[in-house]
């Protein structure tokens, strides 16, 4: 063959047959490809296993946050103590010493307890919230006054940990937060059927608390919800409008070049800087309320905008030019072209960018610290201007708390955050699919 | 391209033309009586590139004008000047006068939307909107407000599809996606879409280059029928097509309009050597 080649033209240098060369290094080529595929598979396996480890760890630690131990007290409400005049006036009822009632009840259950130290240990079996629970109950049901009834009150967080089995009974008494006599009392209550563990509604209905057994996620959840509503309502229309203008209408000149570069730069600015900006502009200059979801949403809007603008512009760019030419050629104005043909095709891509931006905003902590959303807030916010915190900040606050019970609350809050994120993304993906199908 | 031109040896079988290759003035009469569109001294620059060099050309009523020439000769560029599609191209500068019914289309006061409603365009690659067949045809009429009622719009869609010879194939599936049709059907859909806005001039930029011979034949027949109602300018790479559908043919070469005349004359008695080289297949 090689000789044939040389006879064809003297100018063409002698070359070996292509197939011989190919055969010689085909194994090497295939091996390189197999190796590359292996790297890819290993990378994916690693990524998946890390995700599984993370989920397993979080669920394992956090599942306890969704249940709570309760202790049954047989309460006798003495009319003389609560409402001596029999007026059933809510103000009078609310003033009664429920704290004392709970305590004396505990003393009656364990009459052998005498020393001050022992009594204090006894009182701390139940949550400090028990007396408020009792007060609320009596206010709603004044007919209980003068009667005896069984009341399930939440156990104190340390006792809760003991009941759930997180505290090792074998280590020396001085090294654990639960004393021997407390263990004995709980065991006795358990034998009497006065201890139960059930679904922790408080976790989903209460705001933050210093007491782990009274702390709930609802405050942070509402805070995140309000904050993200503000972020979405501002960043999506502004981002999409900016992208459409820059991509379709703006003249190509130095000014738009500078704007484009700066939008890309903004996407790389550390988020805490946006927090400082929010503090200086929204709170100090415009005097908006501190710790409010409104300000949080504004700050997160600033942070999310570059992401949405960049991805929206990419989506607009990817619309085939033939579609634009077709519309223009029919005599459509630029706006008719953009809104009837280009935008519908670009919208799914824009939504993808928005999902990414919103997911970032949901997980953002640093800028919100700067505008005061890190405060300890017990009340559940009910509007955009109520002081509140958000889920990631709540996780940070709980992770910082020394009590053992907050470990599971932290993981529980992470699970709620992930559920929120997955729900949000699922809704966005659903909307995107719906838009795609129409085309 | 220049190399080709230089390298082409004079073939002894074809008689030599009178006008030598380096002659750049347009050969033939570029004017017609009462033209629909006329271009005078049109120059187009893409940045540094001089794409169209002082072209004069008239477009008569109810005629098909074919523009032929080797790739890069500027025929598509010239066509796109006629409805200002080049406006969207960055760095493109058009000078000279182009008039439609004696009104300058590059007049600053003229709204380009008005112009494009009168001068429609069919592109090289079929580009139906990713919408239903009905919507593809109806959209242009709707944005211009040509139909007051849905019944009128239905009427426009039906007649346009009939004129484009597509009605019988799609009348039962007007809600189907326009992009789901075959290539030839898509191109006829694009023609129907252009007809629907009832323009006066239709520009076609190599409308059959992406089609198979059967679809091409259908579109060519269609062009011949459309001539009764519209003025058509068609850019084509196929000389057979130019010979089949057009009444006049213009030959472009490197931005110059070399020769123009009745199609019959151009293909049987070319007067310029470049034209002859091209139609006898020596380059291009």
XYZ file of C-alpha atoms in Angstrom:
723
model
C 0.000 0.000 0.000
C 2.746 2.422 0.986
C 4.483 1.706 -2.268
C 1.274 2.427 -4.125
C 1.133 5.783 -2.484
C 4.650 6.665 -3.492
C 4.019 5.704 -7.076
C 0.942 7.902 -7.234
C 2.910 11.037 -6.666
C 6.579 11.491 -5.908
C 5.788 14.569 -3.840
C 3.773 12.689 -1.197
C 6.174 11.331 1.449
C 6.045 7.670 2.345
C 3.460 7.107 5.032
C 2.521 3.938 6.874
C -1.003 2.628 6.388
C -3.431 4.480 8.606
C -4.981 1.267 9.855
C -1.589 0.024 11.122
C -1.052 3.207 13.081
C -4.603 3.113 14.445
C -4.250 -0.535 15.527
C -1.030 0.231 17.308
C -2.501 2.832 19.638
C -6.184 1.863 19.731
C -5.726 0.017 23.036
C -4.107 3.031 24.592
C -6.961 5.246 23.435
C -9.596 2.881 24.738
C -7.779 2.522 28.029
C -7.690 6.306 28.423
C -11.408 6.471 27.811
C -12.137 3.685 30.291
C -9.930 5.396 32.850
C -11.781 8.664 32.394
C -15.131 6.938 32.771
C -13.867 5.305 35.944
C -12.849 8.686 37.382
C -16.339 9.957 36.641
C -17.995 6.991 38.282
C -15.810 7.293 41.365
C -16.615 10.999 41.606
C -20.341 10.336 41.387
C -20.146 7.492 43.899
C -18.235 9.726 46.309
C -20.723 12.544 45.910
C -23.706 10.260 46.464
C -22.133 8.581 49.475
C -21.374 11.948 51.074
C -24.945 13.045 50.523
C -26.167 9.815 52.096
C -23.829 10.166 55.051
C -25.004 13.738 55.538
C -28.678 12.817 55.352
C -28.243 9.773 57.560
C -26.382 11.802 60.169
C -28.886 14.644 60.168
C -31.938 12.396 60.260
C -30.375 10.211 62.933
C -29.595 13.181 65.142
C -32.703 15.147 64.319
C -35.458 12.584 64.518
C -35.604 13.011 68.306
C -36.625 16.652 67.836
C -39.986 15.566 66.514
C -40.948 13.706 69.696
C -41.073 14.934 73.278
C -41.400 13.239 76.686
C -44.338 14.162 78.878
C -44.943 13.536 82.579
C -48.426 13.107 84.002
C -49.403 15.154 87.055
C -52.652 14.676 88.927
C -53.585 18.261 89.614
C -56.139 19.335 92.147
C -57.239 22.922 91.565
C -58.224 24.339 94.948
C -60.865 27.015 94.476
C -59.557 28.823 97.575
C -56.161 29.114 95.941
C -57.237 30.195 92.465
C -60.493 32.053 92.705
C -61.391 32.519 96.401
C -64.382 34.778 95.676
C -65.812 32.520 92.970
C -66.003 35.369 90.439
C -64.437 33.351 87.571
C -62.912 36.645 86.487
C -60.146 35.764 83.942
C -57.858 38.384 85.489
C -58.191 36.768 88.907
C -57.715 33.283 87.471
C -54.625 34.345 85.566
C -53.067 35.772 88.730
C -53.120 32.524 90.632
C -49.842 30.835 91.595
C -49.770 27.907 89.134
C -46.063 27.644 89.631
C -46.740 26.781 93.274
C -49.494 24.330 92.354
C -47.149 22.354 90.084
C -44.435 22.362 92.739
C -46.661 21.255 95.578
C -48.056 18.578 93.333
C -44.576 17.223 92.725
C -43.840 17.387 96.470
C -46.986 15.386 97.205
C -45.924 12.702 94.745
C -42.572 12.328 96.454
C -43.185 13.235 100.117
C -39.813 11.839 101.176
C -38.001 14.769 99.527
C -36.970 17.253 102.157
C -33.690 19.114 101.588
C -33.577 22.245 99.480
C -31.143 20.686 97.009
C -33.350 17.652 96.551
C -36.434 19.776 96.121
C -34.783 21.817 93.435
C -33.888 18.614 91.581
C -37.459 17.448 91.955
C -38.924 20.667 90.598
C -36.666 20.486 87.563
C -38.223 17.213 86.431
C -40.885 19.117 84.549
C -40.495 21.973 82.157
C -40.703 25.518 83.424
C -43.415 25.928 80.821
C -45.707 23.585 82.755
C -47.171 26.360 84.896
C -48.058 28.443 81.797
C -49.651 25.396 80.241
C -51.735 24.926 83.394
C -52.676 28.617 83.514
C -53.825 28.527 79.898
C -55.843 25.400 80.527
C -57.638 26.879 83.537
C -58.387 30.096 81.708
C -60.028 28.183 78.905
C -61.765 25.651 81.113
C -62.741 27.330 84.413
C -64.949 24.330 85.131
C -61.800 22.413 86.150
C -61.521 24.569 89.274
C -62.315 22.502 92.339
C -61.661 19.235 90.500
C -58.778 16.810 90.157
C -57.574 15.869 86.674
C -54.542 14.385 84.982
C -52.306 16.866 83.164
C -49.475 15.820 80.827
C -46.731 18.391 81.049
C -43.510 18.359 78.997
C -40.483 16.959 80.777
C -37.502 19.242 81.300
C -35.028 19.013 78.394
C -32.401 17.108 80.429
C -35.021 14.659 81.686
C -36.263 14.356 78.100
C -32.745 13.364 77.078
C -32.687 10.756 79.857
C -36.036 9.296 78.811
C -34.946 9.177 75.167
C -31.837 7.301 76.310
C -29.182 9.820 75.362
C -27.743 9.987 78.890
C -25.478 7.208 80.061
C -26.549 6.091 83.553
C -23.202 4.355 84.159
C -20.963 7.381 84.220
C -20.309 9.006 87.648
C -23.076 11.209 89.003
C -20.863 14.300 89.078
C -20.150 14.014 85.357
C -23.746 14.042 84.209
C -26.459 16.641 84.352
C -29.005 14.205 85.805
C -28.676 13.238 89.446
C -29.187 9.723 90.789
C -32.332 10.683 92.688
C -33.843 12.211 89.528
C -33.216 8.951 87.697
C -34.932 7.094 90.505
C -37.943 9.405 90.415
C -38.305 9.089 86.660
C -38.041 5.304 86.878
C -40.761 5.317 89.517
C -42.983 7.613 87.397
C -42.331 5.368 84.422
C -43.474 2.315 86.373
C -46.638 4.159 87.330
C -47.266 4.900 83.638
C -46.810 8.596 84.197
C -44.184 9.012 81.462
C -44.919 9.008 77.725
C -43.196 10.092 74.536
C -45.303 11.508 71.734
C -45.189 13.740 68.672
C -43.790 17.146 69.540
C -46.364 19.653 68.322
C -44.580 22.435 70.197
C -41.674 22.140 67.763
C -43.952 23.193 64.908
C -46.146 25.712 66.710
C -43.770 27.732 68.902
C -41.065 30.295 68.405
C -37.629 30.114 69.901
C -37.095 29.552 73.638
C -34.228 29.268 76.077
C -35.725 25.957 77.184
C -35.160 23.308 74.566
C -38.420 21.525 75.324
C -40.363 24.738 74.634
C -38.399 25.835 71.580
C -40.068 25.605 68.187
C -39.228 26.269 64.578
C -42.367 28.143 63.534
C -40.875 31.583 64.212
C -37.881 30.955 61.977
C -40.014 29.200 59.380
C -42.407 32.158 59.121
C -39.437 34.536 59.069
C -37.879 32.626 56.166
C -41.235 32.500 54.397
C -41.846 36.249 54.651
C -38.251 37.040 53.720
C -38.345 34.842 50.639
C -41.711 36.237 49.542
C -40.167 39.727 49.582
C -37.078 38.435 47.762
C -39.066 36.639 45.083
C -41.522 39.472 44.491
C -38.678 41.941 44.035
C -35.858 39.989 42.449
C -37.782 38.032 39.807
C -39.518 40.971 38.071
C -36.562 43.321 38.472
C -34.040 40.697 37.379
C -36.032 39.567 34.367
C -36.826 43.130 33.305
C -33.161 44.121 33.598
C -32.072 41.062 31.643
C -34.598 41.677 28.866
C -33.634 45.326 28.579
C -29.894 44.655 28.577
C -30.100 41.731 26.194
C -32.730 42.921 23.741
C -33.109 46.687 23.857
C -30.011 48.375 25.278
C -27.555 49.795 22.760
C -24.195 48.059 22.669
C -21.778 50.660 23.946
C -19.218 51.354 26.651
C -21.849 52.092 29.266
C -23.678 48.793 28.794
C -20.332 46.990 28.775
C -19.484 48.545 32.132
C -22.907 47.609 33.487
C -22.455 44.047 32.316
C -19.033 43.698 33.923
C -20.359 45.108 37.164
C -23.324 42.755 37.271
C -20.898 39.862 36.928
C -18.772 41.382 39.685
C -21.774 41.762 41.985
C -22.404 38.037 41.726
C -18.982 37.478 43.258
C -19.295 39.959 46.144
C -19.294 38.215 49.557
C -22.816 38.207 50.913
C -21.883 39.881 54.192
C -21.067 43.019 52.214
C -24.685 43.123 51.077
C -25.628 42.848 54.752
C -23.509 45.897 55.593
C -25.073 47.753 52.677
C -28.529 46.827 53.909
C -27.673 48.038 57.392
C -26.359 51.355 56.092
C -29.037 52.029 53.497
C -32.258 50.344 54.515
C -31.990 50.612 58.292
C -29.848 53.694 58.944
C -30.898 55.807 55.989
C -34.452 54.712 55.208
C -35.123 53.879 58.881
C -36.804 50.564 58.148
C -37.352 48.329 61.198
C -34.484 46.183 62.377
C -34.645 42.374 62.271
C -37.587 42.569 59.877
C -38.232 40.148 56.986
C -38.836 43.207 54.801
C -35.233 44.362 55.195
C -33.973 40.785 54.997
C -35.837 40.348 51.740
C -34.421 43.596 50.351
C -30.866 42.555 51.200
C -31.343 39.090 49.747
C -32.854 40.680 46.629
C -29.617 42.610 46.104
C -27.734 39.354 46.514
C -29.986 37.314 44.235
C -30.365 39.858 41.427
C -27.024 39.199 39.688
C -27.716 35.451 39.624
C -31.152 35.976 38.095
C -29.955 38.602 35.614
C -27.015 36.511 34.412
C -29.032 33.324 33.985
C -31.941 35.197 32.363
C -29.599 36.792 29.855
C -28.084 33.410 29.084
C -31.595 32.048 28.553
C -32.461 34.933 26.214
C -29.199 34.461 24.303
C -29.955 30.800 23.732
C -33.202 31.533 21.868
C -32.404 30.764 18.201
C -31.882 33.923 16.096
C -34.071 32.392 13.378
C -37.114 32.901 15.619
C -36.242 36.578 16.065
C -35.705 37.037 12.330
C -39.012 35.349 11.572
C -40.891 37.690 13.898
C -39.023 40.796 12.726
C -39.519 39.784 9.111
C -43.271 39.708 9.644
C -43.139 43.304 10.801
C -43.298 42.709 14.535
C -42.061 45.507 16.737
C -39.154 44.591 18.981
C -41.423 44.329 21.977
C -43.883 42.042 20.166
C -40.974 39.869 19.116
C -39.560 39.682 22.636
C -42.782 39.146 24.535
C -44.536 36.822 22.064
C -41.671 34.646 20.918
C -38.398 35.113 22.757
C -39.616 35.376 26.337
C -41.796 32.242 26.315
C -38.837 30.251 25.026
C -36.470 31.771 27.570
C -38.778 31.574 30.585
C -37.888 28.022 31.673
C -34.208 29.008 31.737
C -35.042 32.158 33.666
C -36.974 30.111 36.216
C -34.004 27.811 36.655
C -31.863 30.820 37.512
C -34.516 32.062 39.899
C -34.674 28.686 41.661
C -30.916 28.754 42.156
C -31.056 32.338 43.412
C -33.902 31.635 45.812
C -32.192 28.500 47.124
C -29.103 30.607 47.830
C -31.238 33.228 49.519
C -32.950 30.607 51.681
C -29.622 29.294 52.934
C -28.040 32.701 53.473
C -26.995 33.678 57.006
C -24.238 36.249 56.919
C -26.051 39.306 55.491
C -28.996 38.724 57.807
C -26.719 38.830 60.850
C -25.814 42.386 59.874
C -29.409 43.581 59.839
C -30.312 42.104 63.204
C -32.137 38.953 62.178
C -29.867 37.059 64.566
C -31.744 38.318 67.631
C -33.391 35.932 70.082
C -37.035 36.261 69.062
C -39.708 34.286 70.890
C -42.811 35.552 69.108
C -43.809 34.091 65.777
C -43.746 36.942 63.210
C -47.053 37.601 61.509
C -46.088 40.380 59.088
C -43.225 41.670 56.997
C -42.178 44.169 59.625
C -42.293 41.987 62.769
C -38.903 41.153 64.211
C -37.985 37.653 63.187
C -35.201 35.301 62.359
C -34.773 32.804 59.533
C -34.115 29.071 59.405
C -30.355 29.085 58.813
C -29.866 31.694 61.542
C -32.032 29.629 63.900
C -29.846 26.612 63.126
C -26.795 28.705 63.906
C -28.301 29.924 67.194
C -29.327 26.461 68.339
C -26.030 24.912 67.296
C -24.442 27.494 69.580
C -26.562 26.526 72.615
C -24.874 24.423 75.286
C -27.841 22.204 76.245
C -27.705 18.645 75.008
C -31.314 18.850 73.820
C -30.472 21.578 71.296
C -28.327 19.117 69.339
C -31.421 17.316 68.133
C -33.293 20.602 67.695
C -30.477 21.790 65.422
C -30.676 18.711 63.235
C -34.462 18.915 63.308
C -34.272 22.521 62.085
C -31.903 21.449 59.304
C -34.464 18.857 58.238
C -37.184 21.512 58.196
C -34.907 23.792 56.128
C -34.224 21.003 53.639
C -37.929 20.190 53.427
C -38.676 23.872 52.793
C -36.012 23.950 50.068
C -37.261 20.780 48.393
C -40.867 22.003 48.485
C -39.872 25.355 47.002
C -37.860 23.730 44.217
C -40.584 21.194 43.501
C -43.100 24.009 43.028
C -40.702 25.856 40.725
C -39.950 22.730 38.690
C -43.686 22.068 38.408
C -44.308 25.594 37.120
C -41.413 25.295 34.704
C -42.679 21.984 33.319
C -46.105 23.510 32.852
C -44.657 26.433 30.896
C -42.527 24.132 28.785
C -45.489 21.963 27.841
C -47.410 24.913 26.469
C -44.754 25.322 23.837
C -13.289 33.565 -5.261
C -10.865 35.862 -7.023
C -8.499 32.973 -7.606
C -11.275 30.997 -9.203
C -12.038 33.814 -11.490
C -8.427 34.241 -12.516
C -7.780 30.561 -12.848
C -10.773 29.841 -15.031
C -9.378 29.149 -18.459
C -11.315 30.240 -21.509
C -13.149 27.228 -22.753
C -12.953 26.859 -26.524
C -16.449 25.331 -26.729
C -18.212 28.501 -25.511
C -17.918 31.594 -27.680
C -16.162 34.450 -25.966
C -18.398 37.294 -24.686
C -17.890 40.855 -25.630
C -17.387 42.393 -22.199
C -14.112 41.530 -20.432
C -13.847 40.191 -16.874
C -12.439 43.334 -15.270
C -15.406 45.443 -16.339
C -17.433 46.393 -13.237
C -20.224 48.610 -14.618
C -23.598 46.896 -14.686
C -24.341 45.390 -18.065
C -27.944 45.540 -19.186
C -30.866 47.789 -18.325
C -31.535 47.783 -14.624
C -34.620 49.995 -14.877
C -38.181 48.912 -15.462
C -41.315 50.895 -16.104
C -43.126 52.032 -12.941
C -41.017 49.955 -10.545
C -42.366 48.717 -7.232
C -38.977 49.063 -5.582
C -35.866 50.683 -6.880
C -32.345 50.868 -5.502
C -29.878 53.560 -6.538
C -26.177 53.597 -5.691
C -26.594 51.238 -2.745
C -23.458 50.574 -0.736
C -23.270 48.244 2.246
C -20.364 48.021 4.641
C -19.904 45.387 7.322
C -17.282 47.119 9.439
C -14.311 47.288 7.048
C -15.833 44.980 4.476
C -17.429 46.614 1.458
C -20.181 44.076 0.769
C -22.299 45.900 -1.821
C -20.678 48.375 -4.207
C -22.934 50.983 -5.755
C -25.746 48.722 -6.924
C -28.643 50.109 -9.031
C -31.612 47.827 -9.498
C -35.352 48.081 -10.076
C -37.977 45.591 -9.010
C -40.988 45.591 -11.347
C -44.583 44.796 -10.551
C -45.722 41.177 -10.625
C -42.385 39.859 -11.657
C -39.986 37.391 -10.156
C -36.448 38.716 -10.072
C -33.780 36.098 -9.447
C -30.458 37.100 -7.939
C -27.638 34.684 -8.610
C -23.937 34.683 -8.015
C -21.178 32.827 -6.203
C -21.164 32.602 -2.376
C -20.219 35.857 -0.703
C -21.193 37.959 -3.740
C -23.614 40.064 -1.681
C -26.905 38.912 -3.151
C -28.382 37.978 0.234
C -27.061 41.188 1.749
C -28.735 43.196 -0.985
C -31.995 41.294 -0.506
C -31.952 42.008 3.214
C -31.509 45.716 2.504
C -34.879 45.725 0.789
C -36.794 45.268 4.045
C -34.087 46.588 6.349
C -33.361 43.232 7.963
C -29.772 44.419 8.086
C -30.796 46.925 10.745
C -30.433 44.159 13.321
C -26.899 43.345 12.224
C -24.218 45.059 14.231
C -21.702 47.232 12.312
C -23.767 47.123 9.128
C -23.990 50.451 7.305
C -26.260 50.989 4.313
C -25.993 54.089 2.098
C -27.805 55.098 -1.093
C -31.496 55.241 -1.888
C -33.931 52.383 -1.805
C -37.529 53.325 -2.520
C -40.762 51.420 -2.214
C -43.467 53.048 -4.364
C -41.244 56.149 -4.569
C -40.829 56.476 -0.796
C -37.355 56.132 0.677
C -37.379 53.154 3.026
C -34.299 54.375 4.868
C -36.038 57.629 5.722
C -35.621 58.307 9.453
C -39.317 59.163 9.720
C -40.403 55.861 8.259
C -41.336 53.200 10.787
C -39.588 49.972 9.937
C -42.646 48.030 11.100
C -44.641 49.684 8.293
C -42.020 48.721 5.757
C -41.875 45.093 6.816
C -45.649 44.847 6.670
C -45.325 45.678 2.972
C -42.153 43.757 2.231
C -42.317 40.229 3.645
C -39.453 37.793 3.853
C -38.971 34.034 3.603
C -35.691 32.739 4.968
C -33.200 30.164 3.834
C -33.890 27.736 6.647
C -37.562 27.129 7.436
C -38.114 28.901 10.742
C -41.691 28.356 11.904
C -42.500 29.592 15.388
C -42.643 26.828 17.988
C -46.403 27.273 18.098
C -49.390 25.695 16.403
C -49.766 25.834 12.623
C -52.768 28.121 13.032
C -50.890 30.448 15.359
C -47.909 30.596 12.976
C -50.076 31.999 10.208
C -52.392 34.064 12.387
C -49.745 35.843 14.436
C -48.606 38.322 11.777
C -52.183 39.233 10.919
C -52.969 39.625 14.600
C -50.081 41.945 15.488
C -50.924 44.187 12.552
C -54.604 44.145 13.482
C -55.690 42.803 10.085
C -58.599 40.824 11.492
C -61.353 42.237 13.649
C -63.042 38.974 14.512
C -61.978 35.401 14.999
C -63.922 34.447 11.886
C -61.904 36.918 9.826
C -58.710 35.540 11.279
C -59.816 31.988 10.431
C -60.491 33.189 6.905
C -57.030 34.745 6.584
C -55.374 31.587 7.882
C -57.317 29.382 5.502
C -56.726 31.455 2.355
C -53.039 31.914 3.169
C -52.534 28.197 3.680
C -54.446 27.526 0.471
C -52.293 29.947 -1.494
C -49.213 28.290 -0.055
C -50.581 24.923 -1.149
C -50.523 23.602 2.382
C -54.202 23.731 3.347
C -55.133 20.201 2.288
C -52.198 18.735 4.175
C -52.781 20.519 7.472
C -56.466 21.479 7.634
C -57.214 18.651 10.079
C -54.382 19.477 12.440
C -54.145 23.236 12.656
C -53.447 22.873 16.374
C -50.366 20.722 15.748
C -46.930 22.236 16.244
C -45.572 24.038 13.179
C -42.141 22.637 13.965
C -43.501 19.096 13.626
C -44.052 19.419 9.854
C -41.581 18.161 7.251
C -38.957 20.578 5.889
C -40.886 21.363 2.699
C -44.139 21.819 4.602
C -42.374 24.083 7.107
C -41.085 26.287 4.303
C -44.551 26.518 2.776
C -45.881 27.333 6.238
C -43.364 30.192 6.375
C -44.554 31.360 2.972
C -48.175 31.158 4.157
C -47.191 33.164 7.219
C -45.703 35.837 4.964
C -48.719 35.867 2.634
C -51.064 36.208 5.613
C -49.994 39.805 6.213
C -50.708 40.494 2.529
C -47.449 42.272 1.661
C -46.711 43.882 -1.691
C -43.249 42.454 -2.128
C -41.971 39.066 -0.967
C -38.245 38.536 -0.535
C -37.013 34.956 -0.601
C -33.506 34.112 0.547
C -32.629 30.733 -0.962
C -36.011 29.327 0.045
C -35.340 25.870 -1.358
C -31.762 25.266 -0.262
C -32.856 23.104 2.672
C -35.483 21.186 0.704
C -35.466 17.974 -1.312
C -36.213 18.089 -5.078
C -39.913 17.262 -4.703
C -40.493 19.940 -2.066
C -38.450 22.329 -4.207
C -40.681 21.696 -7.230
C -43.780 22.400 -5.128
C -42.346 25.666 -3.818
C -41.249 26.722 -7.318
C -44.758 26.162 -8.675
C -46.031 28.174 -5.758
C -43.690 31.080 -6.547
C -44.989 31.136 -10.097
C -48.575 31.360 -8.849
C -47.776 34.019 -6.289
C -46.383 36.277 -9.018
C -49.911 37.161 -10.061
C -50.439 38.933 -6.791
C -47.009 39.866 -5.446
C -43.653 41.144 -6.555
C -41.020 38.581 -5.688
C -37.256 38.823 -5.365
C -35.537 35.505 -4.900
C -31.932 34.724 -4.113
C -30.884 31.324 -5.286
C -27.803 29.191 -5.749
C -29.517 27.027 -8.311
C -29.329 28.417 -11.815
C -31.972 25.957 -12.913
C -34.274 27.399 -10.342
C -33.552 30.938 -11.480
C -34.235 29.891 -15.061
C -37.477 28.168 -14.090
C -39.141 30.751 -11.874
C -37.866 34.196 -12.802
C -38.561 36.714 -15.521
C -35.441 38.775 -14.908
C -32.119 37.671 -13.511
C -29.389 39.703 -11.853
C -25.867 38.355 -11.567
C -23.811 39.577 -8.590
C -20.079 39.214 -8.228
C -18.059 40.315 -5.183
C -20.496 43.077 -4.310
C -20.988 44.330 -7.833
C -24.101 43.894 -9.909
C -22.412 42.587 -13.049
C -25.254 41.914 -15.376
C -29.011 42.136 -15.422
C -31.548 41.267 -18.043
C -34.387 39.004 -19.050
C -33.777 35.525 -17.670
C -33.828 34.024 -21.134
C -31.115 36.363 -22.374
C -28.882 35.930 -19.341
C -28.874 32.169 -19.615
C -28.614 31.929 -23.394
C -26.651 35.033 -24.395
C -24.658 36.350 -21.439
C -22.843 39.541 -22.398
C -20.298 39.677 -19.582
C -17.535 37.117 -19.346
C -18.023 36.689 -15.565
C -21.696 35.894 -16.100
C -20.807 33.411 -18.703
C -18.166 31.783 -16.497
C -20.722 31.416 -13.749
C -23.638 30.040 -15.737
C -21.432 27.687 -17.678
C -20.290 26.272 -14.352
C -16.686 27.379 -14.426
C -16.884 28.736 -10.876
C -19.375 29.491 -8.183
